[in-house]
Coordinates of C-alpha atoms and ligand atoms in Angstrom, one line a residue:
M25 CA 0.1 0.0 0.0
A26 CA 1.1 3.5 -0.8
T27 CA 2.6 5.6 2.3
A28 CA 1.6 8.9 2.9
A29 CA 5.2 10.0 2.2
D30 CA 4.9 8.8 -1.2
T31 CA 1.3 10.1 -2.1
I32 CA 1.6 13.3 -0.3
A33 CA 2.2 15.4 -3.2
F34 CA -1.0 16.7 -4.3
Q35 CA -1.5 17.5 -8.0
T36 CA -3.2 21.1 -8.2
I37 CA -5.8 21.8 -11.0
P38 CA -6.8 25.5 -10.5
H39 CA -10.2 26.4 -10.9
P40 CA -10.7 27.4 -14.6
A41 CA -13.2 30.4 -13.6
P42 CA -13.0 30.8 -9.8
T43 CA -15.5 33.0 -7.8
S44 CA -14.8 36.9 -8.4
E45 CA -13.5 38.6 -5.4
A46 CA -16.8 41.0 -5.3
D47 CA -19.0 37.8 -5.3
R48 CA -16.8 36.0 -2.9
T49 CA -16.7 39.1 -0.2
A50 CA -20.7 39.2 -0.5
M51 CA -20.9 35.7 0.4
L52 CA -18.4 35.8 3.3
A53 CA -20.1 38.8 4.8
N54 CA -23.1 36.3 5.7
P55 CA -22.0 32.8 5.6
G56 CA -24.7 31.1 7.3
F57 CA -24.0 27.4 7.8
G58 CA -23.6 24.7 5.0
T59 CA -24.7 26.6 2.0
Q60 CA -21.8 28.3 0.6
F61 CA -18.8 26.4 -0.9
T62 CA -15.4 27.4 -1.9
D63 CA -14.1 26.8 -5.4
H64 CA -12.0 23.5 -5.1
M65 CA -12.0 20.4 -3.3
V66 CA -9.4 17.7 -2.7
S67 CA -10.0 14.1 -3.9
I68 CA -8.0 10.9 -3.2
D69 CA -8.7 7.4 -4.4
W70 CA -8.3 4.0 -2.7
V71 CA -8.4 0.5 -4.4
E72 CA -7.9 -2.7 -2.9
G73 CA -4.3 -3.9 -3.6
K74 CA -3.2 -0.3 -4.7
G75 CA -3.9 1.7 -1.7
W76 CA -4.3 5.5 -1.5
H77 CA -3.5 7.1 -5.0
N78 CA -4.1 10.1 -7.2
P79 CA -4.3 13.0 -4.5
T80 CA -5.4 16.1 -6.2
V81 CA -6.8 19.3 -5.6
G82 CA -9.0 20.9 -8.1
P83 CA -12.2 22.4 -9.0
R84 CA -15.4 21.7 -6.9
G85 CA -18.0 20.1 -8.7
P86 CA -20.2 17.1 -9.3
I87 CA -18.8 13.6 -9.1
A88 CA -19.7 10.5 -11.3
L89 CA -21.0 7.8 -9.5
D90 CA -22.0 4.2 -10.9
P91 CA -25.8 3.4 -9.9
A92 CA -24.4 0.4 -8.1
A93 CA -22.0 2.4 -6.0
A94 CA -22.0 0.7 -2.6
V95 CA -22.6 3.8 -0.5
L96 CA -25.9 4.3 -2.4
H97 CA -27.2 1.1 -1.2
Y98 CA -25.3 0.2 2.1
A99 CA -24.4 3.7 3.2
Q100 CA -20.6 2.8 3.9
E101 CA -19.8 6.7 4.4
I102 CA -17.9 8.6 7.0
F103 CA -17.0 12.2 7.6
E104 CA -15.5 14.8 9.9
G105 CA -16.1 18.3 10.6
L106 CA -13.4 20.7 11.5
K107 CA -12.7 24.5 11.2
A108 CA -9.8 26.7 9.8
Y109 CA -9.5 30.4 11.8
R110 CA -7.8 33.4 10.7
H111 CA -5.7 34.8 13.5
P112 CA -5.4 38.5 14.3
D113 CA -1.5 38.2 13.0
G114 CA -3.3 37.0 9.5
T115 CA -2.1 33.3 9.7
V116 CA -4.3 30.4 9.4
A117 CA -5.0 27.8 12.4
L118 CA -6.8 24.6 12.7
F119 CA -7.9 23.2 16.3
R120 CA -6.5 19.7 17.2
P121 CA -7.0 18.5 13.5
E122 CA -4.8 15.5 14.3
Q123 CA -7.8 14.4 16.6
N124 CA -10.1 14.7 13.7
A125 CA -7.9 12.4 11.5
Q126 CA -7.7 9.9 14.2
R127 CA -11.5 9.7 14.9
F128 CA -11.9 9.4 11.1
N129 CA -9.8 6.2 11.2
R130 CA -11.8 4.8 14.2
S131 CA -15.0 5.4 12.2
A132 CA -13.5 3.8 9.3
D133 CA -12.6 0.9 11.3
R134 CA -16.3 0.5 12.4
L135 CA -17.7 0.9 8.7
A136 CA -15.2 -1.7 7.7
M137 CA -13.2 1.1 5.5
P138 CA -9.7 1.7 4.7
H139 CA -7.6 4.0 7.0
L140 CA -6.3 7.2 5.7
P141 CA -2.9 7.9 7.0
E142 CA -2.8 10.9 9.2
E143 CA -0.4 12.7 7.2
L144 CA -2.6 12.5 4.0
F145 CA -5.8 13.7 6.2
L146 CA -3.7 16.9 7.5
G147 CA -2.1 17.2 3.9
A148 CA -5.5 17.4 2.3
I149 CA -6.4 20.4 4.5
D150 CA -3.2 21.9 4.0
A151 CA -3.9 21.5 0.0
I152 CA -7.3 23.0 0.2
L153 CA -6.3 25.8 2.3
S154 CA -3.3 26.6 -0.1
V155 CA -5.8 27.3 -2.8
D156 CA -8.9 28.6 -0.9
G157 CA -7.3 30.2 1.9
G158 CA -9.0 33.5 0.9
W159 CA -12.5 31.9 1.7
I160 CA -11.9 32.1 5.5
P161 CA -14.5 34.8 6.9
D162 CA -13.1 37.0 9.8
G163 CA -16.5 38.1 11.1
D164 CA -17.4 37.6 14.7
G165 CA -17.7 33.6 15.2
A166 CA -17.0 33.0 11.7
S167 CA -14.6 30.3 10.1
L168 CA -14.2 28.1 7.2
Y169 CA -15.9 24.8 8.0
L170 CA -13.9 21.7 6.7
R171 CA -15.7 18.6 5.8
P172 CA -13.6 15.7 4.9
F173 CA -15.4 12.5 4.2
M174 CA -15.1 9.0 2.4
F175 CA -17.6 6.6 0.8
A176 CA -17.5 3.3 -1.0
N177 CA -17.6 3.7 -4.8
E178 CA -17.4 0.3 -6.0
A179 CA -20.0 -1.0 -8.3
F180 CA -21.1 -4.0 -6.4
L181 CA -24.3 -5.1 -5.0
G182 CA -23.2 -8.1 -2.7
V183 CA -23.2 -7.1 0.9
R184 CA -19.6 -7.0 2.0
P185 CA -17.0 -4.2 2.6
A186 CA -16.2 -2.4 -0.7
K187 CA -12.9 -2.8 -2.4
Q188 CA -12.9 0.9 -3.7
Y189 CA -13.4 4.2 -2.0
K190 CA -13.2 7.9 -2.5
F191 CA -12.0 10.6 0.0
L192 CA -13.0 14.1 -0.7
L193 CA -12.8 17.5 1.3
I194 CA -14.9 20.3 0.7
A195 CA -14.8 23.6 2.3
S196 CA -17.6 26.0 3.4
P197 CA -17.5 29.6 5.0
A198 CA -19.6 29.4 8.1
G199 CA -20.9 31.7 10.7
N200 CA -23.4 30.7 13.4
Y201 CA -25.1 27.1 13.5
F202 CA -28.2 28.3 14.8
K203 CA -30.1 30.7 12.5
S204 CA -32.4 32.1 15.4
G205 CA -29.3 33.7 17.3
A206 CA -31.4 33.1 20.5
P207 CA -29.3 33.4 23.4
A208 CA -30.0 29.6 24.5
V209 CA -31.5 26.7 22.6
S210 CA -34.5 24.5 23.6
I211 CA -34.6 21.0 23.4
W212 CA -36.9 18.3 22.8
V213 CA -36.7 15.0 24.4
S214 CA -37.5 12.1 22.0
S215 CA -39.5 9.4 23.7
D216 CA -40.2 7.3 20.4
Y217 CA -36.6 7.2 18.8
T218 CA -33.1 6.4 19.8
R219 CA -29.9 7.5 18.2
A220 CA -27.7 4.5 18.7
A221 CA -27.8 1.1 20.7
P222 CA -24.9 -0.7 22.4
G223 CA -22.9 -2.4 19.7
G224 CA -24.1 -0.2 17.0
T225 CA -22.5 2.9 15.2
G226 CA -23.2 5.7 17.6
A227 CA -19.4 6.5 18.3
A228 CA -18.6 6.6 14.7
K229 CA -19.2 9.7 12.3
C230 CA -21.1 7.9 9.8
G231 CA -23.7 9.6 7.7
G232 CA -26.5 6.7 8.8
N233 CA -26.5 8.0 12.6
Y234 CA -27.4 11.2 11.0
A235 CA -30.1 10.0 8.6
A236 CA -31.7 8.2 11.5
S237 CA -31.7 11.4 13.8
L238 CA -33.7 13.4 10.7
V239 CA -37.3 12.2 11.9
P240 CA -36.9 13.0 15.6
Q241 CA -35.1 16.2 14.7
A242 CA -38.1 17.3 12.6
E243 CA -40.4 16.3 15.3
A244 CA -38.6 18.6 17.7
I245 CA -38.7 21.5 15.1
E246 CA -42.4 20.8 14.7
R247 CA -43.1 21.2 18.3
G248 CA -41.3 24.5 18.2
F249 CA -37.7 23.3 19.7
D250 CA -34.4 23.8 18.3
Q251 CA -32.8 20.3 18.8
V252 CA -33.7 16.9 19.9
V253 CA -31.8 15.1 22.7
F254 CA -31.7 11.3 22.7
L255 CA -31.9 8.9 25.7
D256 CA -30.1 5.4 25.7
A257 CA -31.7 2.8 23.6
V258 CA -31.8 0.3 26.4
E259 CA -33.8 1.8 29.4
R260 CA -34.7 5.0 27.8
K261 CA -33.6 7.0 30.8
W262 CA -29.9 8.1 30.6
I263 CA -29.3 11.4 28.5
E264 CA -27.0 10.6 25.5
E265 CA -26.5 13.7 23.3
L266 CA -28.2 15.9 20.7
G267 CA -28.1 14.9 17.0
G268 CA -24.9 16.9 16.3
M269 CA -23.6 18.0 19.8
N270 CA -22.5 16.6 23.1
L271 CA -24.0 17.8 26.5
F272 CA -22.6 19.0 29.9
F273 CA -24.5 19.8 33.2
V274 CA -23.1 22.4 35.8
F275 CA -24.4 21.9 39.6
D276 CA -24.7 24.6 42.2
D277 CA -21.7 22.9 44.0
G278 CA -19.3 23.5 41.1
R279 CA -19.5 19.7 39.9
V280 CA -19.9 19.2 36.3
I281 CA -21.3 15.9 34.6
T282 CA -21.1 14.8 31.0
P283 CA -22.3 11.5 29.7
P284 CA -19.5 9.0 29.5
L285 CA -18.2 7.5 26.2
T286 CA -19.6 4.1 26.1
G287 CA -19.9 3.6 22.5
T288 CA -23.4 5.0 21.8
I289 CA -22.2 8.9 21.8
L290 CA -19.8 10.6 19.5
P291 CA -16.4 11.4 21.3
G292 CA -16.4 15.1 20.7
I293 CA -13.3 17.0 20.4
T294 CA -14.9 19.8 21.7
R295 CA -16.1 18.0 24.7
D296 CA -12.7 16.5 25.5
S297 CA -11.0 19.9 25.1
L298 CA -13.9 21.8 27.5
I299 CA -13.1 18.7 30.1
D300 CA -9.5 19.9 30.1
L301 CA -10.4 23.4 30.5
L302 CA -12.9 22.9 33.1
R303 CA -10.5 20.8 35.1
E304 CA -7.7 23.5 34.7
E305 CA -10.1 26.0 36.3
G306 CA -10.1 23.6 39.3
L307 CA -13.7 22.3 38.8
T308 CA -14.7 18.6 39.1
V309 CA -15.8 17.1 35.9
V310 CA -17.2 13.5 36.0
E311 CA -18.1 11.5 33.1
E312 CA -21.1 9.3 34.3
R313 CA -24.7 8.6 33.5
Y314 CA -27.3 11.4 34.3
S315 CA -31.0 10.6 34.0
I316 CA -33.9 12.5 32.3
D317 CA -35.6 12.7 35.6
D318 CA -32.7 13.9 37.4
W319 CA -32.3 16.4 34.7
Q320 CA -35.8 17.7 35.6
S321 CA -35.8 17.6 39.2
D322 CA -32.4 19.1 39.5
A323 CA -33.3 22.1 37.2
N324 CA -36.6 22.6 39.4
S325 CA -34.8 22.4 42.7
G326 CA -31.9 24.7 41.4
K327 CA -29.3 22.3 41.9
L328 CA -28.5 22.3 38.2
V329 CA -27.6 25.8 37.4
E330 CA -26.4 25.5 33.9
C331 CA -26.5 23.1 30.7
F332 CA -24.8 23.5 27.3
A333 CA -24.2 21.7 24.2
C334 CA -21.0 21.5 22.4
G335 CA -19.5 20.8 19.2
T336 CA -17.6 22.0 16.2
A337 CA -20.4 23.5 14.6
A338 CA -22.4 24.7 17.4
V339 CA -19.2 25.7 19.6
V340 CA -20.5 26.1 23.4
T341 CA -24.3 26.8 23.2
P342 CA -26.4 27.2 26.2
V343 CA -29.6 25.2 26.6
G344 CA -32.4 27.2 28.2
R345 CA -35.5 24.8 28.1
V346 CA -36.3 21.2 28.0
A347 CA -39.4 19.7 27.2
G348 CA -40.8 16.0 26.2
R349 CA -43.7 14.0 26.7
D350 CA -45.3 14.8 30.3
R351 CA -42.2 17.3 31.1
D352 CA -41.3 21.0 30.4
F353 CA -38.6 22.8 32.6
T354 CA -36.4 25.6 32.6
I355 CA -32.4 25.4 33.6
G356 CA -31.4 28.5 35.5
T357 CA -32.7 31.8 34.2
G358 CA -33.3 30.0 30.7
G359 CA -30.4 32.2 29.3
P360 CA -26.8 31.7 29.1
G361 CA -25.0 30.9 32.3
Q362 CA -21.7 32.5 33.5
L363 CA -19.7 29.3 33.3
T364 CA -20.9 28.6 30.0
G365 CA -20.1 32.1 28.8
R366 CA -16.7 31.9 30.4
L367 CA -15.9 28.6 28.9
K368 CA -17.2 29.6 25.3
D369 CA -15.0 32.7 25.6
R370 CA -12.0 30.6 26.6
L371 CA -12.4 28.0 23.9
T372 CA -13.1 30.4 21.2
G373 CA -10.2 32.8 22.3
I374 CA -7.9 29.9 22.1
Q375 CA -9.2 28.7 18.6
R376 CA -9.0 32.2 17.2
G377 CA -5.5 33.2 18.6
Q378 CA -6.7 35.7 21.0
L379 CA -5.7 33.8 24.1
P380 CA -2.6 31.8 24.8
D381 CA -2.5 28.1 23.5
T382 CA -1.2 26.7 26.7
Q383 CA -2.3 23.2 25.8
G384 CA -0.7 22.9 22.3
W385 CA -3.9 22.4 20.6
V386 CA -3.4 24.9 17.7
R387 CA -1.7 23.9 14.7
K388 CA -0.8 26.9 12.3
I389 CA -0.9 26.4 8.4
G390 CA 1.7 27.3 6.1
Ligands
LIG421 N1 -21.9 14.4 18.6 C1 -22.5 14.3 17.5 C2 -23.4 13.3 16.9 C3 -21.8 15.2 16.4 O1 -22.2 15.1 15.2 C4 -20.9 16.0 16.8 C5 -20.2 17.0 15.7 O2 -19.1 16.7 15.3 C6 -20.6 16.4 18.2 C7 -20.9 15.4 19.0 C8 -19.6 16.9 18.6 O3 -18.0 16.6 18.3 P1 -16.9 17.6 17.9 O4 -16.7 18.5 19.0 O5 -15.7 16.8 17.6 O6 -17.3 18.4 16.7
LIG422 C1 -19.9 19.2 13.5 O1 -19.8 19.9 14.5 O2 -18.9 19.5 12.7 C2 -20.9 18.2 13.0 O3 -20.6 17.4 12.4 C3 -22.3 18.3 13.3 C4 -23.1 18.7 12.5 C5 -24.6 19.1 13.0 C6 -23.0 19.8 11.7

């Protein structure tokens, strides 16, 4: 199999008609989330017996797929999400990208897909930023969202791991994930649906997990809530996570709880980073199960003072109101809590180069 060292030289094919400066400036002024894309994409192919080959950064555009491509039938697909930031000194930086590379390979393991060497994953990011670095918005909270993904493109209808895959990386200027701009999000507790069962794919970042979350998420929106929260699939009692974010609970005695990584939730890189930052502040963070009934009674008694969701897209987002069949409660004042605000400022300050990177999390590009 080819090693990263001999495949890392990306062939560059510049876009023949890139977006004009004026159009790009207009797009970057109000990026939203996930609707605008840069001019280029990275592509790398994998075939059994040959390994990774043909690393290219070229014009972004439609891809040809055989109608029998395995991904269209059996959903062999994984992805990652991370952001590139423009620092005040003009340099470009990433936040713990090697963690995304490693999680990508853990997802690949679970979906019976080949590993992408970490150097190639990071090299792909360097390659797209070298041609599309001008697409990083510098507005408040804005960044260039990077979406690396891999899927099975072998034309074969038998059910077995495919023997051919494509890795792509696209980039999308991003602002706030939540359109409403409300100070805190509201959450609907799903009683009818679960996201992941023990032994399933909950800890992998595979498209199928998100497909399964769409109906419960739509149900939450229909009822007027921003997000759905999932309970565990066995007892329907323990809080797991949202469709695309991990959760933290802050108590009046300074303790912080976040659900443990038992295989049914995504091991968030934001989650991991916040645990470190909280411990650095001297707070006690425990990774343990927390039940929906305790969530309600602790919020009502005032023992639970803050709750927030976190993730690359959502950053740190306060949770104000929670409701479900037979329950409806507010956490604290229903708005952003003090610790939540402080943590968000600390995390984004490090990511954006406004605060010292004491943990060595920031990787400068170029
Ligand atoms: N949980 C799910 C299901 C997600 O999709 C995400 C987003 O990637 C997260 C949690 C948060 O992970 P991270 O902090 O690595 O972005
Ligand atoms: C991310 O935060 O990167 C995700 O993949 C979550 C998704 C809901 C956008």
